[in-house]
Each structure stands twice: as C-alpha cells, then as structure tokens.
Amino acid sequence: MLDAEDVRRIALSLPDTAEKIAWSMPTFRVAGKMFATLPEDETSIAVRCPKGERDELVLAEPDKFWIADHEAGFAWVRVRLAALEDGSELRDILADSWRQAAPPRLLEAHPGLGLPVAD
C-alpha cells in the first residue's frame, strides 16, 4: 500500500519541486506554487484538478476521489492512497497536478511529463 513516503519520494522527483510545511502539513510546490498536500493523517493527498474533471472523477471513482468541504470552491480533489493501484498511478496523478502549477519554462523543458500515454 502506498504511503506518505511514496508521495514525498515521487513528488520531490518532479522538476523544481520542494516540500514546505504549511497549515501544519507537508505541501509540495513547483517553482513556489503548490500542487499537492499531504493532509491530516497522511492517508490521502490533495491535488490540483480542474473543477469539471474533478466532478467526473468523483462520480466515476468515489472510493478513490472526493472533494473536501473546505476545498469545494477550489480546483482541488482528494485522493485516497489506499485506493491507488500502484506507484505509477500515484506518479501520474502527481505529475498531472505538477503540470497545472508549473511555469511555462518548466512545461517547455519537460513537455511529456504528466501527459497521458497514447495507446
């Protein structure tokens, strides 16, 4: 089962990422902009997700994704670590969130990071 150390290891492997404690929890930032948090008891993560996609994720996989009440007005979704298949799925989720926060210079330097693999 995936845990907080897996989140930390994968998040910090993404380009220009740093960990910072905020609101008494670990947060992960790319070029200073937050893209993931490890809230509460560290059994879930919060990541950036466009609101339209977020609602679809929650409806499609409610055991994996949910929206915390205090984040409902923002483009964030929670992910239960125990519900993830493996580290690859966690990496995909974190990389997608990283792309949403990364500045253009990093997106240009890492064009395929976080994009779905074509079949």
Short mmCIF file of C-alpha atoms in Angstrom, two decimals:
data_model
loop_
_atom_site.label_atom_id
_atom_site.label_comp_id
_atom_site.label_asym_id
_atom_site.label_seq_id
_atom_site.Cartn_x
_atom_site.Cartn_y
_atom_site.Cartn_z
CA MET A 1 0.00 0.00 0.00
CA LEU A 2 1.21 3.50 -0.84
CA ASP A 3 2.02 5.88 1.99
CA ALA A 4 3.28 9.38 2.77
CA GLU A 5 6.88 8.45 1.99
CA ASP A 6 5.85 7.30 -1.50
CA VAL A 7 4.10 10.64 -2.03
CA ARG A 8 7.15 12.52 -0.81
CA ARG A 9 9.60 10.49 -2.93
CA ILE A 10 7.56 10.83 -6.13
CA ALA A 11 6.63 14.49 -5.64
CA LEU A 12 10.21 15.50 -4.92
CA SER A 13 11.40 13.64 -8.03
CA LEU A 14 9.44 16.09 -10.21
CA PRO A 15 11.46 19.01 -11.61
CA ASP A 16 11.97 22.10 -9.43
CA THR A 17 9.81 20.68 -6.62
CA ALA A 18 10.28 21.47 -2.94
CA GLU A 19 8.48 20.43 0.21
CA LYS A 20 7.22 23.09 2.62
CA ILE A 21 5.17 22.76 5.79
CA ALA A 22 2.03 24.92 5.64
CA TRP A 23 -1.14 24.65 7.71
CA SER A 24 0.75 22.06 9.81
CA MET A 25 1.07 19.63 6.88
CA PRO A 26 3.55 18.86 4.12
CA THR A 27 2.90 20.67 0.86
CA PHE A 28 4.71 20.21 -2.43
CA ARG A 29 5.45 23.15 -4.69
CA VAL A 30 6.84 23.63 -8.15
CA ALA A 31 8.68 26.92 -8.57
CA GLY A 32 6.96 28.05 -5.35
CA LYS A 33 3.40 27.19 -6.46
CA MET A 34 1.58 24.46 -4.55
CA PHE A 35 0.48 21.35 -6.48
CA ALA A 36 -0.06 18.77 -3.72
CA THR A 37 -0.64 18.50 0.00
CA LEU A 38 -0.48 15.58 2.41
CA PRO A 39 -3.31 16.43 4.82
CA GLU A 40 -4.48 15.10 8.17
CA ASP A 41 -3.39 11.56 8.92
CA GLU A 42 -1.44 11.23 5.64
CA THR A 43 -3.77 8.60 4.16
CA SER A 44 -4.75 10.87 1.27
CA ILE A 45 -3.37 13.65 -0.86
CA ALA A 46 -4.95 16.79 -2.26
CA VAL A 47 -4.00 17.69 -5.83
CA ARG A 48 -4.94 20.29 -8.40
CA CYS A 49 -7.77 19.25 -10.71
CA PRO A 50 -9.99 21.40 -12.95
CA LYS A 51 -13.48 21.55 -11.44
CA GLY A 52 -15.23 19.91 -14.42
CA GLU A 53 -12.80 16.99 -14.43
CA ARG A 54 -12.89 16.78 -10.64
CA ASP A 55 -16.64 16.20 -10.59
CA GLU A 56 -16.31 13.48 -13.23
CA LEU A 57 -13.54 11.75 -11.26
CA VAL A 58 -15.56 11.75 -8.06
CA LEU A 59 -18.64 10.36 -9.83
CA ALA A 60 -16.65 7.70 -11.68
CA GLU A 61 -14.49 6.55 -8.75
CA PRO A 62 -15.94 7.73 -5.41
CA ASP A 63 -13.86 5.23 -3.44
CA LYS A 64 -10.70 6.84 -4.82
CA PHE A 65 -11.56 10.55 -5.22
CA TRP A 66 -13.56 13.00 -3.13
CA ILE A 67 -13.89 16.72 -2.51
CA ALA A 68 -13.21 18.06 0.96
CA ASP A 69 -15.83 20.57 2.09
CA HIS A 70 -13.31 23.40 2.55
CA GLU A 71 -11.89 22.77 -0.96
CA ALA A 72 -15.24 22.65 -2.79
CA GLY A 73 -14.82 26.15 -4.21
CA PHE A 74 -11.32 25.46 -5.50
CA ALA A 75 -9.86 23.30 -8.26
CA TRP A 76 -8.56 20.58 -5.90
CA VAL A 77 -9.52 16.94 -5.36
CA ARG A 78 -8.57 14.45 -2.65
CA VAL A 79 -7.14 11.03 -3.49
CA ARG A 80 -7.19 8.07 -1.09
CA LEU A 81 -3.74 6.48 -1.18
CA ALA A 82 -5.09 3.02 -0.27
CA ALA A 83 -7.33 3.08 -3.35
CA LEU A 84 -4.50 3.62 -5.83
CA GLU A 85 -3.29 0.65 -7.85
CA ASP A 86 0.44 1.34 -7.62
CA GLY A 87 3.21 3.92 -7.67
CA SER A 88 2.72 4.54 -11.38
CA GLU A 89 -0.83 5.73 -10.79
CA LEU A 90 0.33 7.97 -7.95
CA ARG A 91 3.10 9.38 -10.17
CA ASP A 92 0.60 10.09 -12.97
CA ILE A 93 -1.70 11.94 -10.55
CA LEU A 94 1.12 13.98 -9.02
CA ALA A 95 2.67 14.76 -12.41
CA ASP A 96 -0.69 15.94 -13.77
CA SER A 97 -1.11 18.25 -10.79
CA TRP A 98 2.51 19.43 -11.20
CA ARG A 99 1.76 20.40 -14.83
CA GLN A 100 -1.14 22.57 -13.70
CA ALA A 101 1.11 24.55 -11.35
CA ALA A 102 4.40 24.59 -13.26
CA PRO A 103 5.54 27.76 -15.03
CA PRO A 104 5.83 27.74 -18.83
CA ARG A 105 9.64 27.39 -18.75
CA LEU A 106 9.34 24.05 -16.93
CA LEU A 107 6.48 22.83 -19.13
CA GLU A 108 8.62 23.58 -22.18
CA ALA A 109 11.62 21.80 -20.66
CA HIS A 110 9.54 18.70 -19.75
CA PRO A 111 6.86 18.51 -22.47
CA GLY A 112 5.69 14.93 -21.80
CA LEU A 113 5.64 14.98 -18.01
CA GLY A 114 2.16 14.24 -16.69
CA LEU A 115 0.55 13.76 -20.09
CA PRO A 116 -1.39 10.55 -20.75
CA VAL A 117 0.48 7.95 -22.76
CA ALA A 118 -1.05 7.43 -26.23
CA ASP A 119 -2.35 3.91 -26.89
#
